C-alpha positions as a printed NumPy array, in Angstrom:
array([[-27.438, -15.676,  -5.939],
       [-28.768, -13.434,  -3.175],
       [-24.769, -12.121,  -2.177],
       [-25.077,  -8.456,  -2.289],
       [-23.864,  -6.714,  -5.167],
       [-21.159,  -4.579,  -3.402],
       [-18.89 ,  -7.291,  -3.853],
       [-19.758,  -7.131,  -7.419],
       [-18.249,  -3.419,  -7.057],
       [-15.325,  -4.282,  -5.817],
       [-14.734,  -6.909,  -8.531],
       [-15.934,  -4.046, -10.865],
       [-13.086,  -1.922, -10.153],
       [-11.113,  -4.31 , -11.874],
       [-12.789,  -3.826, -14.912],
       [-12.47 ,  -0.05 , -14.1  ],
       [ -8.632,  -0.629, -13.755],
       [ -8.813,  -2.264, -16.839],
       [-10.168,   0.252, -18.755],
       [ -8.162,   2.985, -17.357],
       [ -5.137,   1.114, -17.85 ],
       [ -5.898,   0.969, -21.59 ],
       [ -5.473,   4.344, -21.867],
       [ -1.997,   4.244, -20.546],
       [ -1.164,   4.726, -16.968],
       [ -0.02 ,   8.426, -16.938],
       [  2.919,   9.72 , -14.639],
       [ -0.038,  10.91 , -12.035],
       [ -1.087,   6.985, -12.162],
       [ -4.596,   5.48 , -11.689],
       [ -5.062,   7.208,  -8.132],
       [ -5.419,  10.526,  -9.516],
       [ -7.685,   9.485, -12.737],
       [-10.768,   8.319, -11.139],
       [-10.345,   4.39 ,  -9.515],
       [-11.274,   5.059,  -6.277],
       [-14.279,   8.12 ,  -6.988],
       [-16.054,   5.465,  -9.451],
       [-15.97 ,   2.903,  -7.198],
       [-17.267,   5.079,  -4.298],
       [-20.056,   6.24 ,  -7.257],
       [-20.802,   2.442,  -7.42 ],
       [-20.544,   1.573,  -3.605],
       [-23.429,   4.43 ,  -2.802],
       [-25.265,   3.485,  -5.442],
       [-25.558,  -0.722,  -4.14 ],
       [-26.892,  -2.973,  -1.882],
       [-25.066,  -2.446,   1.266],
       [-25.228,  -5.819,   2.414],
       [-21.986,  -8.416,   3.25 ],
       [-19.34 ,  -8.403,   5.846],
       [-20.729,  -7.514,   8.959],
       [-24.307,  -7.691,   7.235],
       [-24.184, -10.879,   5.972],
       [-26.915, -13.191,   7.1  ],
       [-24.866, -16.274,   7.909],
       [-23.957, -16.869,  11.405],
       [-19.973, -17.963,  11.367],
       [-18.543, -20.652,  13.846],
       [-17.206, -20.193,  17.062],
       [-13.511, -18.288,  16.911],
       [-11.164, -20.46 ,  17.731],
       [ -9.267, -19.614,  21.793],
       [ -5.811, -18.815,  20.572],
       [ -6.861, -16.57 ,  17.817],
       [ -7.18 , -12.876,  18.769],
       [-10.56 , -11.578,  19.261],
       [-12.059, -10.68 ,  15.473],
       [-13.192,  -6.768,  14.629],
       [-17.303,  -6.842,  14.5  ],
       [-17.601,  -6.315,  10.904],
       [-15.573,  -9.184,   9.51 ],
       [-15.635, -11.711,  12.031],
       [-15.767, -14.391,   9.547],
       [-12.728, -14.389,   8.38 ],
       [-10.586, -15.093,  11.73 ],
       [-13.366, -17.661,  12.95 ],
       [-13.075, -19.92 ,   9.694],
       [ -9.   , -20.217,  10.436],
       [-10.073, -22.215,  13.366],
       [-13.646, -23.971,  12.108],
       [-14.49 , -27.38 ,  11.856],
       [-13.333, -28.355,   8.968],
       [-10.364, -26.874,   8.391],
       [ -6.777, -27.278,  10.025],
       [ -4.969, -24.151,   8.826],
       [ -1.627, -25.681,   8.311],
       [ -2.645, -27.978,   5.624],
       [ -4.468, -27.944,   1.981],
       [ -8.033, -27.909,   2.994],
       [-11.445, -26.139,   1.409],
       [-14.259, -25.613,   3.655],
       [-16.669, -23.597,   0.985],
       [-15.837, -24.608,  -2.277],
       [-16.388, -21.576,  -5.082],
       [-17.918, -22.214,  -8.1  ],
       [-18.305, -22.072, -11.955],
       [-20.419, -21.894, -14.764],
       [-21.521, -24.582, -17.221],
       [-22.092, -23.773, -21.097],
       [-25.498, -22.559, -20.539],
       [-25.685, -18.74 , -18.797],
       [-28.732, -19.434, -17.169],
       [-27.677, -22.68 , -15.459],
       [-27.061, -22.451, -11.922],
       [-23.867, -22.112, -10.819],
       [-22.078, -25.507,  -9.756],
       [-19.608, -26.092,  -6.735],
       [-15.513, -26.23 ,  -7.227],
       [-12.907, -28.377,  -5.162],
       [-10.628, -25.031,  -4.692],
       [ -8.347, -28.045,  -3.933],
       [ -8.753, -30.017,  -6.747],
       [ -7.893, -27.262,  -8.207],
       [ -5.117, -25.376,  -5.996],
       [ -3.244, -28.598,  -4.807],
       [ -1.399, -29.441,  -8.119],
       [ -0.807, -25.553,  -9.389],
       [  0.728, -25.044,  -6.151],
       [  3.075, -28.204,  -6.64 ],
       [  4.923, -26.2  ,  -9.318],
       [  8.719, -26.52 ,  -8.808],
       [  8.707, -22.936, -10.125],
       [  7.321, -22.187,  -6.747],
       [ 10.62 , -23.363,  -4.948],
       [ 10.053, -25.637,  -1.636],
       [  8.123, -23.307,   0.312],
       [  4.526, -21.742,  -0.481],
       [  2.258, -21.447,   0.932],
       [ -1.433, -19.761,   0.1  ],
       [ -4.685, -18.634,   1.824],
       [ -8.509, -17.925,  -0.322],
       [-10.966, -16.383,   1.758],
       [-14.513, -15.181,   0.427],
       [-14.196, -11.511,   0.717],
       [-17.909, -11.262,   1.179],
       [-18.707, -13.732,   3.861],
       [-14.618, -13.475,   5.353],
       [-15.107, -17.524,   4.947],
       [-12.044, -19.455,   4.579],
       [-12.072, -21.231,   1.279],
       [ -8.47 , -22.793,   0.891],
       [ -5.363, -22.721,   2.932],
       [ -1.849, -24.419,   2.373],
       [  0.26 , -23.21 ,   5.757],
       [ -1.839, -20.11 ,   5.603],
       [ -0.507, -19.455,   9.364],
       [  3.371, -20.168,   8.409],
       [  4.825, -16.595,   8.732],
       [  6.772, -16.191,   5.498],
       [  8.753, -13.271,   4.039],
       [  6.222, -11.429,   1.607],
       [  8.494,  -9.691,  -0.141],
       [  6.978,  -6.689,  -1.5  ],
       [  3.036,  -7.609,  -0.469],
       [  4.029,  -5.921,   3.101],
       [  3.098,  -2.901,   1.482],
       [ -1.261,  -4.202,   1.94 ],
       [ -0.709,  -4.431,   5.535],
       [  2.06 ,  -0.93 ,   5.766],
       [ -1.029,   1.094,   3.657],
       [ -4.055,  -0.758,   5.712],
       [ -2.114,   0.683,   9.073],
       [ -1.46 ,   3.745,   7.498],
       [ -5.179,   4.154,   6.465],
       [ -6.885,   2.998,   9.56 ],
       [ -4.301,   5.108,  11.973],
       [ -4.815,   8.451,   9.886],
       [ -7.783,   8.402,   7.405],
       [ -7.895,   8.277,   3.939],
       [ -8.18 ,  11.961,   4.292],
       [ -4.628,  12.582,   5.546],
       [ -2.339,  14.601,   4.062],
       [  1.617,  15.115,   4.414],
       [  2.594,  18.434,   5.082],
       [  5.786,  20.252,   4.082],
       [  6.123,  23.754,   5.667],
       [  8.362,  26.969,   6.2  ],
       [  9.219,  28.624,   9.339],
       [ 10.75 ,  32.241,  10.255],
       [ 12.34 ,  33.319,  13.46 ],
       [ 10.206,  36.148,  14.995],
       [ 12.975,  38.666,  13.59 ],
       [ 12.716,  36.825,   9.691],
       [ 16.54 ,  36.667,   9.416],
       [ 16.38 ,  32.783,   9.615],
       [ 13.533,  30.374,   7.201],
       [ 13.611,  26.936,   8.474],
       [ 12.469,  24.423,   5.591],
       [ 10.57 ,  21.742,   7.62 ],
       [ 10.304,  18.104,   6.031],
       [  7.061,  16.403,   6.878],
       [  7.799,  13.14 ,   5.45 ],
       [  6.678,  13.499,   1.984],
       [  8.256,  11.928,  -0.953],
       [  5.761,  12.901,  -3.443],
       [  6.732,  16.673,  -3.55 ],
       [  8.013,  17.805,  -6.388],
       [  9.731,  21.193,  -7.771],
       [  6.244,  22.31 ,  -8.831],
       [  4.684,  22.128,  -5.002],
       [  8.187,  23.939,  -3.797],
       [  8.305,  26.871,  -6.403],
       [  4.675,  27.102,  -4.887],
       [  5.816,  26.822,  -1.361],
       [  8.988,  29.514,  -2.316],
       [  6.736,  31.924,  -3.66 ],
       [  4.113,  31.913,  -0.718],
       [  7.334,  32.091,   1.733],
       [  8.271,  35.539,  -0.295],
       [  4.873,  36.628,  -0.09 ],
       [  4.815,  35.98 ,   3.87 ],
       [  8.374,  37.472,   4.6  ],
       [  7.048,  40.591,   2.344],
       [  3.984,  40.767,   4.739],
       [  5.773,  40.522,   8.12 ],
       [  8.816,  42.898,   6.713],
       [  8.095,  45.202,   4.261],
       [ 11.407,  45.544,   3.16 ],
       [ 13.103,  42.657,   4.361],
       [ 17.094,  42.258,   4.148],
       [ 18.915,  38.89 ,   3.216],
       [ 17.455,  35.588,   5.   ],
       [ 19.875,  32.474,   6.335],
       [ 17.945,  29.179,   4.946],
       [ 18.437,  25.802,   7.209],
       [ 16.64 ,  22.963,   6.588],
       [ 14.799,  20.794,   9.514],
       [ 14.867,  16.872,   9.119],
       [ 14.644,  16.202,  13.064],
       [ 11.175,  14.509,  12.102],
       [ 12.571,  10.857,  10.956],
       [ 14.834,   9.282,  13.403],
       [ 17.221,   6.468,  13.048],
       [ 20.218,   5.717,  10.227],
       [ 19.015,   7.424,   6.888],
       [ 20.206,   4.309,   4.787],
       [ 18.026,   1.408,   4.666],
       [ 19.366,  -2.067,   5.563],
       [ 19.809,  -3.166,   1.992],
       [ 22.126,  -0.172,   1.59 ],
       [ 22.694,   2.337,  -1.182],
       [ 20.221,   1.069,  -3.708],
       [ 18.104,   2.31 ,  -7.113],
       [ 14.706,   0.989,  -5.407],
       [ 14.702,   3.649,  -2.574],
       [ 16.692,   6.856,  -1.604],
       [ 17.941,   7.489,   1.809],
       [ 15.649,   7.618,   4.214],
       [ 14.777,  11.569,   4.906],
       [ 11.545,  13.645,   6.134],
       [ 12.858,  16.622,   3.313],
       [ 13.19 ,  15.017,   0.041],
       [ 11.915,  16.072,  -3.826],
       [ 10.374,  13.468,  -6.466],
       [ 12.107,  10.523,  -4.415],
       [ 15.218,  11.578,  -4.629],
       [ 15.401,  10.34 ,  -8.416],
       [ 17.798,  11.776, -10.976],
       [ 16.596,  10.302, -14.032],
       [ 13.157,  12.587, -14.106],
       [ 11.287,   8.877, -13.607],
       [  8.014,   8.748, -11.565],
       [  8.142,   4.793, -10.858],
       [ 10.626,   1.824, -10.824],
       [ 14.531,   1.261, -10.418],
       [ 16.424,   4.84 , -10.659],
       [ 19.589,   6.969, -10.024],
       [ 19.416,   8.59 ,  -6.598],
       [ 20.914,  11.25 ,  -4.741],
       [ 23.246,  10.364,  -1.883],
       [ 21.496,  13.684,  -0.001],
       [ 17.886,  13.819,  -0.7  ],
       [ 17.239,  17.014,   2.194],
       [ 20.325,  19.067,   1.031],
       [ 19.114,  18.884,  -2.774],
       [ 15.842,  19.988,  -2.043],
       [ 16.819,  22.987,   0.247],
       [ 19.93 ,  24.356,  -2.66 ],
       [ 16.516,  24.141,  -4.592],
       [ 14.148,  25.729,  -2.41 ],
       [ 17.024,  28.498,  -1.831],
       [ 17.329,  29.038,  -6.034],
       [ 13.585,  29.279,  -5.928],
       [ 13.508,  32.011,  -2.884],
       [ 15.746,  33.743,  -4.85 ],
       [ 13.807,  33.795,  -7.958],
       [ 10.793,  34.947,  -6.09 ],
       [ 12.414,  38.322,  -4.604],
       [ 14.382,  37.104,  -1.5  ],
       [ 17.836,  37.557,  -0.862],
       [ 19.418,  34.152,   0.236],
       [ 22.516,  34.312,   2.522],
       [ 25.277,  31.028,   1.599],
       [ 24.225,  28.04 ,   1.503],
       [ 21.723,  26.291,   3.081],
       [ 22.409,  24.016,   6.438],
       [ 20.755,  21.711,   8.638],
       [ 19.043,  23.145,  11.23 ],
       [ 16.247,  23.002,  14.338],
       [ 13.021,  24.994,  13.055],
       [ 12.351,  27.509,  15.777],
       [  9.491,  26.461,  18.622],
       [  7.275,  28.449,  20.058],
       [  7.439,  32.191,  20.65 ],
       [ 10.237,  31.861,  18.852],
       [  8.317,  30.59 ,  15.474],
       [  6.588,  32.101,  12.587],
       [  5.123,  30.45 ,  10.393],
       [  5.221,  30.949,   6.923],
       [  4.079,  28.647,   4.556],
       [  2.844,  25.01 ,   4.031],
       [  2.077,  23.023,   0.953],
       [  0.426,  19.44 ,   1.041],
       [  0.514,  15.803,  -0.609],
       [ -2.821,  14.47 ,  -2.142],
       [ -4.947,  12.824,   0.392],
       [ -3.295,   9.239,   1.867],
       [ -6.142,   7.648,   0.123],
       [ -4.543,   8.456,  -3.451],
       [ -0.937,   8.071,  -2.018],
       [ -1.826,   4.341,  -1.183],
       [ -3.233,   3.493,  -4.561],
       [  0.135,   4.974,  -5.85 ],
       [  2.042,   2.894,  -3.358],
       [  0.406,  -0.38 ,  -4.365],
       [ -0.146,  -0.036,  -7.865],
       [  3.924,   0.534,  -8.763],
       [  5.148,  -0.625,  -5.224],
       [  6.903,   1.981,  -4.395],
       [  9.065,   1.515,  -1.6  ],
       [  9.875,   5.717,  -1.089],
       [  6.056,   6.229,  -0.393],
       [  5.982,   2.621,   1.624],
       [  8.781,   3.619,   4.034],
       [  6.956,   7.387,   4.44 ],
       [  3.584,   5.178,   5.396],
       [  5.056,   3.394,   7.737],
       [  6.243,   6.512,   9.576],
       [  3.597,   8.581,   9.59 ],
       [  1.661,   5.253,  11.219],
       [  4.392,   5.92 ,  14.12 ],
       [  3.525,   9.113,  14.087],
       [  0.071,   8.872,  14.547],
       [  0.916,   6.344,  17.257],
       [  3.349,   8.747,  18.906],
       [  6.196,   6.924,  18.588],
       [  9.672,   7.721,  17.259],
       [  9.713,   8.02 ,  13.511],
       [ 11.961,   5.421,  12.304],
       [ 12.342,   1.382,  11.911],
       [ 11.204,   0.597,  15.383],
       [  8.708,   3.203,  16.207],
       [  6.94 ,   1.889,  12.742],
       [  7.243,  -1.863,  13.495],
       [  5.16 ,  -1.056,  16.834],
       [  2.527,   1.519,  14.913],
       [  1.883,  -1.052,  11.999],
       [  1.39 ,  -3.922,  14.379],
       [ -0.676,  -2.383,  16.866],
       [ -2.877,  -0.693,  13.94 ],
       [ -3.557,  -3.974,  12.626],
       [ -4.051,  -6.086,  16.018],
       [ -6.596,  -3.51 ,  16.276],
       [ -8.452,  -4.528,  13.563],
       [ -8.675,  -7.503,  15.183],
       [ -6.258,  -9.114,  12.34 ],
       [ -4.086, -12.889,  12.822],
       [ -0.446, -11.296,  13.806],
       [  1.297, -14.535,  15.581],
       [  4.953, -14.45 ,  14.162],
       [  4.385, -11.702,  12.253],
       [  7.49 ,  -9.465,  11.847],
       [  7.426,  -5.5  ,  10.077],
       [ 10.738,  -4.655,  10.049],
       [ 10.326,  -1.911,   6.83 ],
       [  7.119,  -0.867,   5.478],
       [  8.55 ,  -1.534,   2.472],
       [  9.408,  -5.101,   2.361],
       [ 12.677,  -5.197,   1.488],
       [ 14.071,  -6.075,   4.384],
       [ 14.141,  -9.916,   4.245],
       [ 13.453,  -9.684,   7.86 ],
       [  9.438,  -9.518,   7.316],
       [  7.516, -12.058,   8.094],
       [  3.713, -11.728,   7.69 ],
       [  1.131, -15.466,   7.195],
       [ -1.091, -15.993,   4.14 ],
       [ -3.821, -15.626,   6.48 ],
       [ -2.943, -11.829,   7.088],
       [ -2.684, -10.406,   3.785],
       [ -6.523, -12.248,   3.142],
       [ -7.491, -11.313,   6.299],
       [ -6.416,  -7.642,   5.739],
       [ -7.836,  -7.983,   1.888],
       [-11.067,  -9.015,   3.262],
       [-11.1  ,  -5.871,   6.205],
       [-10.859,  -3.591,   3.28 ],
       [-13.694,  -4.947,   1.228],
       [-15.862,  -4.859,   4.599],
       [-18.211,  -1.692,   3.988],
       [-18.098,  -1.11 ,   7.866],
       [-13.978,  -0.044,   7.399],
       [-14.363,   2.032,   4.42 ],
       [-11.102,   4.066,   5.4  ],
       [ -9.563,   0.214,   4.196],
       [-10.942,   0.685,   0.293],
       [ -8.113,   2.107,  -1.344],
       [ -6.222,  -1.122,   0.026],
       [ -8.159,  -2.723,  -3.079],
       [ -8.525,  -0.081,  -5.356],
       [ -4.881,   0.446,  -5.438],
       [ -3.988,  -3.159,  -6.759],
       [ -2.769,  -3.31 , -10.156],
       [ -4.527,  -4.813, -12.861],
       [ -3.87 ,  -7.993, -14.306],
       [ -1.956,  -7.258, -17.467],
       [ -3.234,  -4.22 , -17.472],
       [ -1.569,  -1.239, -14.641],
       [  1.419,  -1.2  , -12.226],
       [  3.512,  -4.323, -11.588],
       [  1.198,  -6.621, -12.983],
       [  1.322,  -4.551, -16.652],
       [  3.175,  -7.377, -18.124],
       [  1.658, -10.662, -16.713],
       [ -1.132, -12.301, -17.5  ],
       [ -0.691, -12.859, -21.23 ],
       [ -0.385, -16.691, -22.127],
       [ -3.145, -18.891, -22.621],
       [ -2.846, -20.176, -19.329],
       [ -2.939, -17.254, -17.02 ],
       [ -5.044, -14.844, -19.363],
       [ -8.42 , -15.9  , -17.761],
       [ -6.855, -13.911, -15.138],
       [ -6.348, -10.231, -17.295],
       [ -8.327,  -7.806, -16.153],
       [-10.267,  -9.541, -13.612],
       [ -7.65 , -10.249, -10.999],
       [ -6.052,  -7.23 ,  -8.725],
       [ -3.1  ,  -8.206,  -7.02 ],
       [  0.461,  -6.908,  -4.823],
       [  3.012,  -8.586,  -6.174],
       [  6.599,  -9.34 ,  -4.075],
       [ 10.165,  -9.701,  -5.524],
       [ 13.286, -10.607,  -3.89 ],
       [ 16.182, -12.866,  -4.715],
       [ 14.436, -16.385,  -4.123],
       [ 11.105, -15.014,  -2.716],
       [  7.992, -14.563,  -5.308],
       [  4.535, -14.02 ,  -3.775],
       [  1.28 , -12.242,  -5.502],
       [ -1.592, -11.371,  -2.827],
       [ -4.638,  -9.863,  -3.775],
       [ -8.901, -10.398,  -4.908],
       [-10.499, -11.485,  -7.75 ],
       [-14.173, -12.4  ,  -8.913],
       [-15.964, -15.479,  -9.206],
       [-18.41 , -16.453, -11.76 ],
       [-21.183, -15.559,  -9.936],
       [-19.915, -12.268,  -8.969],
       [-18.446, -12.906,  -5.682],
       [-15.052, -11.385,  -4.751],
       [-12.741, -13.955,  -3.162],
       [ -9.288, -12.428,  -1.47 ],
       [ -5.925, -14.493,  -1.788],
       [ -2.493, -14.787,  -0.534],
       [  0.436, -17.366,  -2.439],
       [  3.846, -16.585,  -0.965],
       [  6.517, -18.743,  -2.627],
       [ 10.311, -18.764,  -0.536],
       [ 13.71 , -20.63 ,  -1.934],
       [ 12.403, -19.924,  -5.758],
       [ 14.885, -19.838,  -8.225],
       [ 13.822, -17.762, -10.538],
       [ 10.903, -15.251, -10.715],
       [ 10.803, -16.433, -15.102],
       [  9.774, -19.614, -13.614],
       [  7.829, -18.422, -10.171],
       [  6.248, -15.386, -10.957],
       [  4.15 , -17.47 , -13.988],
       [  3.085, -20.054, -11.814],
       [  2.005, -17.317,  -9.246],
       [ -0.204, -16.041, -12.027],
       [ -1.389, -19.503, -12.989],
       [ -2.757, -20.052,  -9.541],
       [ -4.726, -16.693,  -9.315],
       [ -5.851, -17.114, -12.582],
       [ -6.97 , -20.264, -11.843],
       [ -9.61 , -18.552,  -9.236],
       [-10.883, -16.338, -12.314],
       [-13.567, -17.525, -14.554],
       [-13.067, -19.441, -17.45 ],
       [-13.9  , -17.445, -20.736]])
């Protein structure tokens, strides 16, 4: 078929996921070993056609949506085409299949015919509902309430990371520095808002601060060390409380604030992520040649005159800490997106200030946002709300090559029954059409289950979905029949 063959790259990345999840996902994880550089190797290498490229003309958008982005216009126009009502089960292009012989052409599907009865599992609760766009064309293929705002559970995180990527580049990095008063008597330890450093980044950050006190002060006397978390604003404890899926909420904090030397999942945190870090930092001046004074305490870092600067050390680029974030949802690294959207935006750091920066990031992609709701970037606050519609629609922005900045929305995806929170699925006979080939976000709460994400046709075409499931009553019985409906999408082997 002539659809270009940058689609087929997309879908190839889950082949590339699949391979580098075979060799065991390490503790840097998938971001760090190559996912998104091959698939930029592949996407320079093909046809650049699709999204905004694509040669056919979609319908007329519809008067209450919001005006579409340029590149992917398709995909908001369909959710109001002939042919399609948006609340209820419809297909307006079907996909298709294969028939025994590999040279025959391929032959059309009823994505209802197909959808309609998976989606009638009781496992599924009394609730669902489920969006399939083509990712290439942003045509909308199926949709079951697809405009029903419904909470997503931990899928947020696609449209928290697309924000994040499209406010600040993939390019981005969080900074955590050190500050001296003019007379050095006083280091400030400034939190940026990165959860990812660890105590080999803030040795390195100790020594170069004893290197630059040395500089200014050839023989400097004992230093006072505060610590400045003034960045984040708001209470530090999330709405769900004290809790092993995320620490308290702080711009200073080391490896997540986990106590258990983990790198993903459930763990042990500390109650005081920003005083840890700093009794650390302090040990770690110490053992680099400066004489520390007490104990660390909160503090303002000087401004101004007043300042000098000392020291800085980075995270990896936002690019690689959005594949992390999606691949294990990670909820630390999801709440830290979120405010460095507000950030971007100018706006306070905190709940609020990120609700605002995530939803006007997205309306200005020109994304479906009626009764949507971000009230965490992490999405567990029950409180979300976000449609089918979005998450495709958001799916389908980042496999458009005129947002690139959107790719490691897809990259970062785990790997069905291979990587991240999809390591474990996709292994009976009827979901294992689905192993390796689809790349999906899945979302857990008590009595919500939902699984958002792409996977590839028989001919080669990448098709983006959203099933979000509320009132389940168990994910044993929900999260399989989640699986069973993407799978369903996948070709038959």
């Amino acid at each position: 078929m002539p659809e270009p063959k940058i689609w087929q790259l997309a879908a190839g990345s889950a082949v590339l996921g699949l391979a580098l999840a075979t060799g065991a996902v390490t503790a840097a994880g998938p971001w760090d070993s190559g996912q998104r550089k091959a698939e930029r190797a592949r996407a320079a290498a093909a046809d650049h056609r699709g999204g905004a490229h694509h040669a056919a003309a979609p319908a007329p958008a519809a008067p209450h949506h919001p005006a579409p982005a340029p590149s992917a216009a398709g995909v908001l126009r369909a959710l109001g085409a002939p042919g399609t009502t948006g609340a209820t089960g419809t297909t307006d292009t079907p996909g298709t299949t294969r028939t025994g012989d590999p040279t025959a052409p391929a032959r059309p599907v009823d994505l209802a015919a197909v959808l309609v009865p998976l989606l009638a599992d009781p496992g599924l609760g009394p609730l669902r509902t489920a969006s399939v766009v083509d990712a290439t064309t942003g045509r909308r293929l199926y949709g079951e309430g697809d405009t029903t705002p419904m909470t997503p559970a931990s899928t947020v995180k696609i449209a928290t990371a697309a924000a994040a990527l499209s406010a600040l580049g993939p390019d981005h990095r969080i900074g955590t520095t050190t500050v001296a008063t003019t007379d050095g008597r006083t280091v400030t330890l400034v939190g940026g808002g990165d959860p990812t450093l660890d105590k080999t980044r803030l040795k390195a950050l100790a020594d170069a601060t004893a290197r630059a006190l040395k500089t200014r002060r050839p023989t400097p006397g004992p230093v006072r060390l505060t610590y400045d978390t003034g960045l984040y604003r708001g209470p530090a404890l999330h709405p769900i409380g004290p809790n092993e899926n995320l620490a308290p909420l702080s711009a200073l904090t080391t490896d997540e604030g986990r106590l258990d030397g983990s790198h993903s999942g459930p763990a042990p945190r500390t109650t005081d992520p920003a005083g840890d870090t700093a009794t650390t930092f302090a040990a770690l001046l110490r053992t680099a040649g400066v004489t520390v004074q007490g104990t660390p305490t909160p503090g303002r870092a000087p401004q101004g005159a007043q300042a000098a600067p000392l020291a800085r050390t980075d995270s990896a680029p936002l690019a690689d800490l959005v594949e992390r974030t999606l691949t294990h949802s990670d909820n630390d690294l999801a709440e830290a997106l979120a405010r460095q959207t507000a950030l971007a935006h100018r706006k306070p750091a905190g709940a609020d200030g990120a609700a605002q920066a995530v939803h006007a990031e997205l309306a200005r992609l020109g994304l479906p946002l009626a009764g949507t709701r971000f009230a965490d970037g992490s999405g567990l606050d029950r409180r979300d709300r976000v449609t089918a519609a979005l998450l495709t629609g958001i799916l389908t922005r980042a496999a458009d090559p005129a947002h690139p900045a959107l790719r490691p929305v897809l990259t970062g995806l785990p790997v069905g029954g291979f990587s991240g929170t999809l390591a474990g699925r996709f292994g009976t006979d009827t979901t294992a059409r689905g192993a390796g080939v689809v790349r999906a976000k899945t979302g857990t709460l008590t009595g919500v289950n939902t699984l958002a994400g792409t996977v590839v046709t028989a001919d080669g075409r990448l098709l983006a979905f959203a099933f979000l499931a509320g009132r389940t009553t168990s994910p044993d019985t929900a999260q399989p029949a989640l699986d069973r409906l993407s799978a369903a999408l996948a070709p038959a082997r």
